[in-house]
Amino acid sequence: MSAVTGQHPAARPLVMGVVNVTPDSFSDGGLWASTDAAIAHALDLVAQGADVIDVGGESTRPGAARVEVDTELARVLPVVAALADAGVRVSVDTTRAAVAAEAVAAGATIVNDVSGGLADPGMLREVAGARVTYIAMHWRGHSRTMQDLARYDDPVAEIAAELAQRRDAALTAGVDPGHLVLDPGIGFSKDATHNWAVLAGWDAFEALGHPLLLAVSRKRFLGHLLARPAGPNGLELRPPAGRDTATAALSALFARRGLWGVRVHDVRATADALAVVAALEAAT
Ligand code: PMM
């Protein structure tokens, strides 16, 4: 039984540590933009308890411009290869089939596609052929336009139905059902109210029949939740690095109901939260 396949969810969720090799990601942009800094940070996250490192080379921050495929490859491949050589389980965060293919050849065993196969018509065939774990996220459009697409009458029902379509497309393309993980896509074409609705309506995503990834780490809706009054009518959002305790709280709450994994920036806080859940469950 492999802890990284979708088929057999681990006893506790996998902790996926985020390493964005980008100058402009919203939460850690620029911090790990060089290959060496990214590798060192990833190894640090492993030491703190990460089971998987998710390496991304294209920012998905709302409004971000796309990068060329060669730029994305140059950012992620050396990091993926070095980590895989060091024995680390690696996920590649990409919407491009070509990047997925090269990252898998360099040692990645998970493809994390925020577009669920919509951005690149070759992606589903690629991951089906590569027989790797595939994370399909709910998505409505690229970063430039995604917040204009945050319109729903019934967010949970619509998001679950759209994610079910991505599930079906992946299975039709030949992705092994045991290799498919789904993610409702917190913050992607969703405002804070939509995000809380998705979390409160998690049953609808569990009903899709595949293990789930929770990816709330440092997202803007947590900045709103923890905002403080500033100026006459304004609010000052809590900055991204101040959102880790709230992230770990959600990790613990959702771990109790069973998850495939949690994607986080602050690995230690979530690993500690998951240890608390495991101890409580062991004593129950
Ligand atoms: N969010 C980001 C990037 N990749 N992948 C999945 N599966 N789910 C997400 O919600 C997700 C993702 C954006 O966050 P970042 O800029 O902190 O990486």
mmCIF file of C-alpha atoms and ligand atoms in Angstrom:
data_model
loop_
_atom_site.group_PDB
_atom_site.id
_atom_site.type_symbol
_atom_site.label_atom_id
_atom_site.label_comp_id
_atom_site.label_asym_id
_atom_site.label_seq_id
_atom_site.Cartn_x
_atom_site.Cartn_y
_atom_site.Cartn_z
ATOM 1 C CA MET A 1 0.000 0.000 0.000
ATOM 2 C CA SER A 2 1.427 3.344 -0.975
ATOM 3 C CA ALA A 3 0.700 6.414 1.072
ATOM 4 C CA VAL A 4 0.980 8.603 -2.009
ATOM 5 C CA THR A 5 -1.664 6.933 -4.136
ATOM 6 C CA GLY A 6 -5.227 8.076 -3.938
ATOM 7 C CA GLN A 7 -6.449 4.549 -3.354
ATOM 8 C CA HIS A 8 -5.571 4.075 0.281
ATOM 9 C CA PRO A 9 -5.756 7.297 2.224
ATOM 10 C CA ALA A 10 -3.066 7.323 4.879
ATOM 11 C CA ALA A 11 -4.162 6.995 8.514
ATOM 12 C CA ARG A 12 -3.418 10.682 8.798
ATOM 13 C CA PRO A 13 -3.428 13.152 5.915
ATOM 14 C CA LEU A 14 -0.204 13.577 3.988
ATOM 15 C CA VAL A 15 1.444 16.904 4.647
ATOM 16 C CA MET A 16 2.322 18.548 1.372
ATOM 17 C CA GLY A 17 4.847 21.356 1.876
ATOM 18 C CA VAL A 18 4.637 24.193 -0.633
ATOM 19 C CA VAL A 19 7.730 25.399 -2.471
ATOM 20 C CA ASN A 20 6.946 28.075 -5.033
ATOM 21 C CA VAL A 21 9.971 28.697 -7.249
ATOM 22 C CA THR A 22 8.449 31.994 -8.360
ATOM 23 C CA PRO A 23 9.112 35.690 -7.868
ATOM 24 C CA ASP A 24 5.430 36.543 -7.331
ATOM 25 C CA SER A 25 3.326 33.927 -5.478
ATOM 26 C CA PHE A 26 1.042 35.675 -3.020
ATOM 27 C CA SER A 27 2.249 34.015 0.139
ATOM 28 C CA ASP A 28 5.917 33.240 -0.405
ATOM 29 C CA GLY A 29 6.722 34.900 -3.744
ATOM 30 C CA GLY A 30 10.422 35.594 -4.202
ATOM 31 C CA LEU A 31 11.549 33.764 -1.086
ATOM 32 C CA TRP A 32 12.564 30.551 -2.837
ATOM 33 C CA ALA A 33 13.042 31.844 -6.378
ATOM 34 C CA SER A 34 16.559 30.466 -6.792
ATOM 35 C CA THR A 35 17.126 26.745 -7.265
ATOM 36 C CA ASP A 36 19.411 26.469 -4.248
ATOM 37 C CA ALA A 37 17.087 28.390 -1.945
ATOM 38 C CA ALA A 38 14.126 26.277 -3.090
ATOM 39 C CA ILE A 39 15.961 22.989 -2.479
ATOM 40 C CA ALA A 40 17.214 24.080 0.939
ATOM 41 C CA HIS A 41 13.729 25.241 1.942
ATOM 42 C CA ALA A 42 12.168 21.990 0.729
ATOM 43 C CA LEU A 43 14.633 19.920 2.768
ATOM 44 C CA ASP A 44 13.811 22.075 5.779
ATOM 45 C CA LEU A 45 10.109 21.356 5.278
ATOM 46 C CA VAL A 46 10.851 17.628 5.086
ATOM 47 C CA ALA A 47 12.763 17.885 8.362
ATOM 48 C CA GLN A 48 9.691 19.579 9.861
ATOM 49 C CA GLY A 49 7.416 16.723 8.820
ATOM 50 C CA ALA A 50 6.420 17.214 5.181
ATOM 51 C CA ASP A 51 5.610 13.912 3.450
ATOM 52 C CA VAL A 52 5.550 15.465 -0.019
ATOM 53 C CA ILE A 53 6.983 18.658 -1.485
ATOM 54 C CA ASP A 54 4.791 20.468 -4.014
ATOM 55 C CA VAL A 55 7.039 22.367 -6.438
ATOM 56 C CA GLY A 56 5.470 25.121 -8.540
ATOM 57 C CA GLY A 57 6.984 27.433 -11.148
ATOM 58 C CA GLU A 58 3.990 29.549 -12.123
ATOM 59 C CA SER A 59 2.156 31.825 -9.726
ATOM 60 C CA THR A 60 -1.600 31.307 -9.474
ATOM 61 C CA ARG A 61 -2.092 34.551 -7.517
ATOM 62 C CA PRO A 62 -5.264 36.315 -8.713
ATOM 63 C CA GLY A 63 -4.293 38.650 -11.553
ATOM 64 C CA ALA A 64 -0.893 37.011 -12.200
ATOM 65 C CA ALA A 65 0.323 36.822 -15.797
ATOM 66 C CA ARG A 66 1.259 33.443 -17.267
ATOM 67 C CA VAL A 67 4.901 32.460 -17.649
ATOM 68 C CA GLU A 68 6.408 30.805 -20.725
ATOM 69 C CA VAL A 69 6.717 27.044 -20.603
ATOM 70 C CA ASP A 70 10.520 27.248 -20.816
ATOM 71 C CA THR A 71 10.621 29.545 -17.802
ATOM 72 C CA GLU A 72 8.381 27.195 -15.848
ATOM 73 C CA LEU A 73 10.553 24.208 -16.777
ATOM 74 C CA ALA A 74 13.765 26.023 -15.867
ATOM 75 C CA ARG A 75 12.301 26.883 -12.464
ATOM 76 C CA VAL A 76 10.910 23.518 -11.463
ATOM 77 C CA LEU A 77 13.042 20.806 -13.081
ATOM 78 C CA PRO A 78 16.307 21.278 -11.161
ATOM 79 C CA VAL A 79 14.385 21.435 -7.882
ATOM 80 C CA VAL A 80 12.283 18.352 -8.680
ATOM 81 C CA ALA A 81 15.372 16.389 -9.761
ATOM 82 C CA ALA A 82 17.449 17.339 -6.715
ATOM 83 C CA LEU A 83 14.646 16.492 -4.275
ATOM 84 C CA ALA A 84 13.802 13.199 -5.979
ATOM 85 C CA ASP A 85 17.513 12.284 -5.923
ATOM 86 C CA ALA A 86 17.508 13.021 -2.198
ATOM 87 C CA GLY A 87 14.637 10.549 -1.752
ATOM 88 C CA VAL A 88 11.905 13.155 -1.251
ATOM 89 C CA ARG A 89 8.415 12.504 -2.650
ATOM 90 C CA VAL A 90 7.760 15.284 -5.110
ATOM 91 C CA SER A 91 4.598 16.742 -6.555
ATOM 92 C CA VAL A 92 4.722 19.181 -9.449
ATOM 93 C CA ASP A 93 2.201 22.031 -9.367
ATOM 94 C CA THR A 94 1.516 22.709 -13.035
ATOM 95 C CA THR A 95 -1.320 23.028 -15.522
ATOM 96 C CA ARG A 96 0.912 22.079 -18.480
ATOM 97 C CA ALA A 97 1.240 18.517 -19.803
ATOM 98 C CA ALA A 98 4.792 19.186 -21.028
ATOM 99 C CA VAL A 99 5.897 20.347 -17.578
ATOM 100 C CA ALA A 100 4.141 17.383 -15.948
ATOM 101 C CA ALA A 101 5.888 14.972 -18.330
ATOM 102 C CA GLU A 102 9.348 16.396 -17.737
ATOM 103 C CA ALA A 103 8.854 16.650 -13.997
ATOM 104 C CA VAL A 104 7.731 13.006 -13.841
ATOM 105 C CA ALA A 105 10.802 12.035 -15.888
ATOM 106 C CA ALA A 106 12.877 13.952 -13.312
ATOM 107 C CA GLY A 107 11.301 12.009 -10.439
ATOM 108 C CA ALA A 108 7.961 13.623 -9.493
ATOM 109 C CA THR A 109 5.305 11.043 -8.574
ATOM 110 C CA ILE A 110 2.341 13.399 -8.176
ATOM 111 C CA VAL A 111 0.945 15.945 -10.637
ATOM 112 C CA ASN A 112 -1.027 18.757 -8.985
ATOM 113 C CA ASP A 113 -3.096 20.521 -11.643
ATOM 114 C CA VAL A 114 -5.076 23.531 -10.412
ATOM 115 C CA SER A 115 -7.054 23.477 -13.654
ATOM 116 C CA GLY A 116 -8.228 19.862 -13.309
ATOM 117 C CA GLY A 117 -7.224 19.239 -16.914
ATOM 118 C CA LEU A 118 -8.972 22.286 -18.369
ATOM 119 C CA ALA A 119 -5.897 24.421 -19.116
ATOM 120 C CA ASP A 120 -4.087 21.925 -21.331
ATOM 121 C CA PRO A 121 -5.959 19.392 -23.466
ATOM 122 C CA GLY A 122 -2.982 17.012 -23.254
ATOM 123 C CA MET A 123 -2.785 16.873 -19.455
ATOM 124 C CA LEU A 124 -5.231 14.043 -18.664
ATOM 125 C CA ARG A 125 -3.712 11.743 -21.293
ATOM 126 C CA GLU A 126 -0.244 12.554 -19.985
ATOM 127 C CA VAL A 127 -0.979 11.717 -16.346
ATOM 128 C CA ALA A 128 -2.995 8.629 -17.311
ATOM 129 C CA GLY A 129 -0.023 7.329 -19.321
ATOM 130 C CA ALA A 130 2.486 8.215 -16.609
ATOM 131 C CA ARG A 131 0.416 6.336 -13.979
ATOM 132 C CA VAL A 132 1.141 8.951 -11.320
ATOM 133 C CA THR A 133 -1.184 10.369 -8.679
ATOM 134 C CA TYR A 134 -3.194 13.213 -10.168
ATOM 135 C CA ILE A 135 -4.730 16.031 -8.127
ATOM 136 C CA ALA A 136 -7.585 17.643 -10.034
ATOM 137 C CA MET A 137 -8.721 20.980 -8.619
ATOM 138 C CA HIS A 138 -11.923 22.944 -9.276
ATOM 139 C CA TRP A 139 -11.034 25.846 -11.566
ATOM 140 C CA ARG A 140 -12.858 28.241 -13.833
ATOM 141 C CA GLY A 141 -10.071 30.181 -15.524
ATOM 142 C CA HIS A 142 -6.535 31.488 -15.424
ATOM 143 C CA SER A 143 -5.348 33.917 -12.762
ATOM 144 C CA ARG A 144 -5.986 37.038 -14.832
ATOM 145 C CA THR A 145 -9.715 36.427 -14.983
ATOM 146 C CA MET A 146 -10.497 34.023 -12.186
ATOM 147 C CA GLN A 147 -12.000 36.447 -9.694
ATOM 148 C CA ASP A 148 -14.472 37.720 -12.357
ATOM 149 C CA LEU A 149 -15.718 34.139 -12.559
ATOM 150 C CA ALA A 150 -16.610 33.945 -8.858
ATOM 151 C CA ARG A 151 -20.365 33.975 -9.476
ATOM 152 C CA TYR A 152 -22.637 31.277 -8.128
ATOM 153 C CA ASP A 153 -26.299 30.814 -7.213
ATOM 154 C CA ASP A 154 -25.519 27.722 -5.160
ATOM 155 C CA PRO A 155 -21.735 27.587 -4.723
ATOM 156 C CA VAL A 156 -21.431 24.124 -3.175
ATOM 157 C CA ALA A 157 -23.733 22.411 -5.673
ATOM 158 C CA GLU A 158 -22.166 24.162 -8.671
ATOM 159 C CA ILE A 159 -18.565 23.622 -7.583
ATOM 160 C CA ALA A 160 -19.212 19.956 -6.755
ATOM 161 C CA ALA A 161 -20.930 19.427 -10.109
ATOM 162 C CA GLU A 162 -18.065 21.074 -12.000
ATOM 163 C CA LEU A 163 -15.500 19.042 -10.060
ATOM 164 C CA ALA A 164 -17.494 15.879 -10.832
ATOM 165 C CA GLN A 165 -17.110 16.731 -14.530
ATOM 166 C CA ARG A 166 -13.326 16.946 -14.090
ATOM 167 C CA ARG A 167 -13.360 13.612 -12.237
ATOM 168 C CA ASP A 168 -15.293 12.023 -15.091
ATOM 169 C CA ALA A 169 -12.997 13.533 -17.717
ATOM 170 C CA ALA A 170 -9.925 12.213 -15.884
ATOM 171 C CA LEU A 171 -11.380 8.719 -15.568
ATOM 172 C CA THR A 172 -12.472 8.714 -19.215
ATOM 173 C CA ALA A 173 -8.936 9.696 -20.232
ATOM 174 C CA GLY A 174 -7.644 6.634 -18.416
ATOM 175 C CA VAL A 175 -6.499 8.006 -15.063
ATOM 176 C CA ASP A 176 -6.587 5.094 -12.610
ATOM 177 C CA PRO A 177 -9.425 5.791 -10.122
ATOM 178 C CA GLY A 178 -6.987 4.875 -7.347
ATOM 179 C CA HIS A 179 -4.652 7.644 -8.483
ATOM 180 C CA LEU A 180 -7.197 10.445 -8.505
ATOM 181 C CA VAL A 181 -7.371 13.052 -5.730
ATOM 182 C CA LEU A 182 -9.876 15.932 -5.854
ATOM 183 C CA ASP A 183 -9.592 19.463 -4.492
ATOM 184 C CA PRO A 184 -12.457 22.002 -4.352
ATOM 185 C CA GLY A 185 -9.967 24.813 -5.042
ATOM 186 C CA ILE A 186 -10.283 27.242 -2.153
ATOM 187 C CA GLY A 187 -9.725 30.809 -3.396
ATOM 188 C CA PHE A 188 -9.893 29.983 -7.108
ATOM 189 C CA SER A 189 -12.828 31.877 -8.617
ATOM 190 C CA LYS A 190 -14.242 32.006 -5.087
ATOM 191 C CA ASP A 191 -14.596 34.864 -2.644
ATOM 192 C CA ALA A 192 -14.452 34.481 1.137
ATOM 193 C CA THR A 193 -18.154 33.605 1.409
ATOM 194 C CA HIS A 194 -17.795 30.939 -1.275
ATOM 195 C CA ASN A 195 -14.737 29.505 0.467
ATOM 196 C CA TRP A 196 -16.539 29.173 3.802
ATOM 197 C CA ALA A 197 -19.527 27.641 2.006
ATOM 198 C CA VAL A 198 -17.231 25.042 0.412
ATOM 199 C CA LEU A 199 -15.677 24.173 3.769
ATOM 200 C CA ALA A 200 -19.074 23.972 5.453
ATOM 201 C CA GLY A 201 -20.406 21.882 2.562
ATOM 202 C CA TRP A 202 -17.458 19.438 2.483
ATOM 203 C CA ASP A 203 -19.878 16.440 2.453
ATOM 204 C CA ALA A 204 -20.723 17.269 -1.148
ATOM 205 C CA PHE A 205 -17.062 16.860 -2.108
ATOM 206 C CA GLU A 206 -16.649 13.669 -0.086
ATOM 207 C CA ALA A 207 -19.630 12.327 -2.022
ATOM 208 C CA LEU A 208 -17.583 12.551 -5.253
ATOM 209 C CA GLY A 209 -15.967 9.299 -4.153
ATOM 210 C CA HIS A 210 -12.270 10.229 -4.190
ATOM 211 C CA PRO A 211 -9.789 11.276 -1.520
ATOM 212 C CA LEU A 212 -9.647 15.027 -0.972
ATOM 213 C CA LEU A 213 -6.889 17.604 -0.624
ATOM 214 C CA LEU A 214 -7.443 20.576 1.699
ATOM 215 C CA ALA A 215 -5.516 23.608 0.427
ATOM 216 C CA VAL A 216 -6.387 26.657 2.514
ATOM 217 C CA SER A 217 -2.906 27.683 3.581
ATOM 218 C CA ARG A 218 -2.405 31.428 4.051
ATOM 219 C CA LYS A 219 -5.263 32.209 1.676
ATOM 220 C CA ARG A 220 -6.852 35.606 1.545
ATOM 221 C CA PHE A 221 -10.130 34.573 3.199
ATOM 222 C CA LEU A 222 -8.091 33.847 6.334
ATOM 223 C CA GLY A 223 -6.571 37.320 6.039
ATOM 224 C CA HIS A 224 -10.140 38.683 6.036
ATOM 225 C CA LEU A 225 -11.145 36.506 8.972
ATOM 226 C CA LEU A 226 -8.235 37.803 11.039
ATOM 227 C CA ALA A 227 -8.334 41.409 9.791
ATOM 228 C CA ARG A 228 -8.234 44.318 12.216
ATOM 229 C CA PRO A 229 -9.812 47.735 11.880
ATOM 230 C CA ALA A 230 -7.553 50.352 10.271
ATOM 231 C CA GLY A 231 -8.340 53.942 9.363
ATOM 232 C CA PRO A 232 -11.840 55.459 9.448
ATOM 233 C CA ASN A 233 -13.687 52.723 7.517
ATOM 234 C CA GLY A 234 -10.972 50.317 6.500
ATOM 235 C CA LEU A 235 -9.728 46.898 7.465
ATOM 236 C CA GLU A 236 -6.151 45.734 7.459
ATOM 237 C CA LEU A 237 -5.948 42.123 6.312
ATOM 238 C CA ARG A 238 -3.731 39.849 8.388
ATOM 239 C CA PRO A 239 -0.629 39.317 6.177
ATOM 240 C CA PRO A 240 -0.053 35.811 4.725
ATOM 241 C CA ALA A 241 2.595 34.658 7.229
ATOM 242 C CA GLY A 242 0.207 35.562 10.070
ATOM 243 C CA ARG A 243 -2.399 33.082 8.806
ATOM 244 C CA ASP A 244 -0.583 29.876 9.775
ATOM 245 C CA THR A 245 -2.374 29.238 13.074
ATOM 246 C CA ALA A 246 -5.747 29.530 11.345
ATOM 247 C CA THR A 247 -4.444 27.211 8.615
ATOM 248 C CA ALA A 248 -3.354 24.618 11.194
ATOM 249 C CA ALA A 249 -6.762 24.861 12.912
ATOM 250 C CA LEU A 250 -8.454 23.946 9.633
ATOM 251 C CA SER A 251 -5.923 21.126 9.084
ATOM 252 C CA ALA A 252 -6.914 19.638 12.450
ATOM 253 C CA LEU A 253 -10.655 20.074 11.972
ATOM 254 C CA PHE A 254 -10.642 18.452 8.547
ATOM 255 C CA ALA A 255 -8.136 15.722 9.469
ATOM 256 C CA ARG A 256 -10.717 14.462 11.935
ATOM 257 C CA ARG A 257 -13.072 13.646 9.087
ATOM 258 C CA GLY A 258 -10.428 12.057 6.834
ATOM 259 C CA LEU A 259 -8.428 13.657 4.063
ATOM 260 C CA TRP A 260 -5.834 12.501 1.565
ATOM 261 C CA GLY A 261 -3.645 15.495 2.268
ATOM 262 C CA VAL A 262 -3.187 19.090 3.341
ATOM 263 C CA ARG A 263 -1.150 21.548 1.276
ATOM 264 C CA VAL A 264 0.585 24.027 3.586
ATOM 265 C CA HIS A 265 3.399 26.548 3.783
ATOM 266 C CA ASP A 266 4.063 26.213 7.518
ATOM 267 C CA VAL A 267 4.642 22.485 7.797
ATOM 268 C CA ARG A 268 5.513 22.427 11.477
ATOM 269 C CA ALA A 269 2.226 23.975 12.641
ATOM 270 C CA THR A 270 0.128 21.558 10.600
ATOM 271 C CA ALA A 271 2.289 18.523 11.481
ATOM 272 C CA ASP A 272 1.782 19.409 15.156
ATOM 273 C CA ALA A 273 -1.964 19.832 14.647
ATOM 274 C CA LEU A 274 -2.143 16.429 12.941
ATOM 275 C CA ALA A 275 -0.161 14.834 15.778
ATOM 276 C CA VAL A 276 -2.783 16.136 18.211
ATOM 277 C CA VAL A 277 -5.583 14.650 16.112
ATOM 278 C CA ALA A 278 -3.774 11.298 15.845
ATOM 279 C CA ALA A 279 -3.184 11.150 19.613
ATOM 280 C CA LEU A 280 -6.817 11.934 20.309
ATOM 281 C CA GLU A 281 -8.005 9.321 17.849
ATOM 282 C CA ALA A 282 -5.612 6.719 19.270
ATOM 283 C CA ALA A 283 -7.036 7.388 22.737
ATOM 284 C CA THR A 284 -10.653 7.210 21.608
HETATM 285 N N1 PMM B 1 -3.390 26.860 -4.403
HETATM 286 C C1 PMM B 1 -2.296 27.440 -4.889
HETATM 287 C C2 PMM B 1 -1.376 26.720 -5.677
HETATM 288 N N2 PMM B 1 -1.573 25.415 -5.929
HETATM 289 N N3 PMM B 1 -2.874 23.477 -5.704
HETATM 290 C C3 PMM B 1 -3.969 22.888 -5.247
HETATM 291 N N4 PMM B 1 -4.191 21.577 -5.532
HETATM 292 N N5 PMM B 1 -4.902 23.541 -4.517
HETATM 293 C C4 PMM B 1 -4.766 24.862 -4.207
HETATM 294 O O1 PMM B 1 -5.666 25.439 -3.565
HETATM 295 C C5 PMM B 1 -3.608 25.541 -4.677
HETATM 296 C C6 PMM B 1 -2.671 24.798 -5.438
HETATM 297 C C7 PMM B 1 -2.068 28.892 -4.612
HETATM 298 O O2 PMM B 1 -1.431 29.076 -3.413
HETATM 299 P P1 PMM B 1 0.153 29.401 -3.266
HETATM 300 O O3 PMM B 1 0.430 30.620 -4.100
HETATM 301 O O4 PMM B 1 0.344 29.602 -1.840
HETATM 302 O O5 PMM B 1 0.927 28.221 -3.772
#
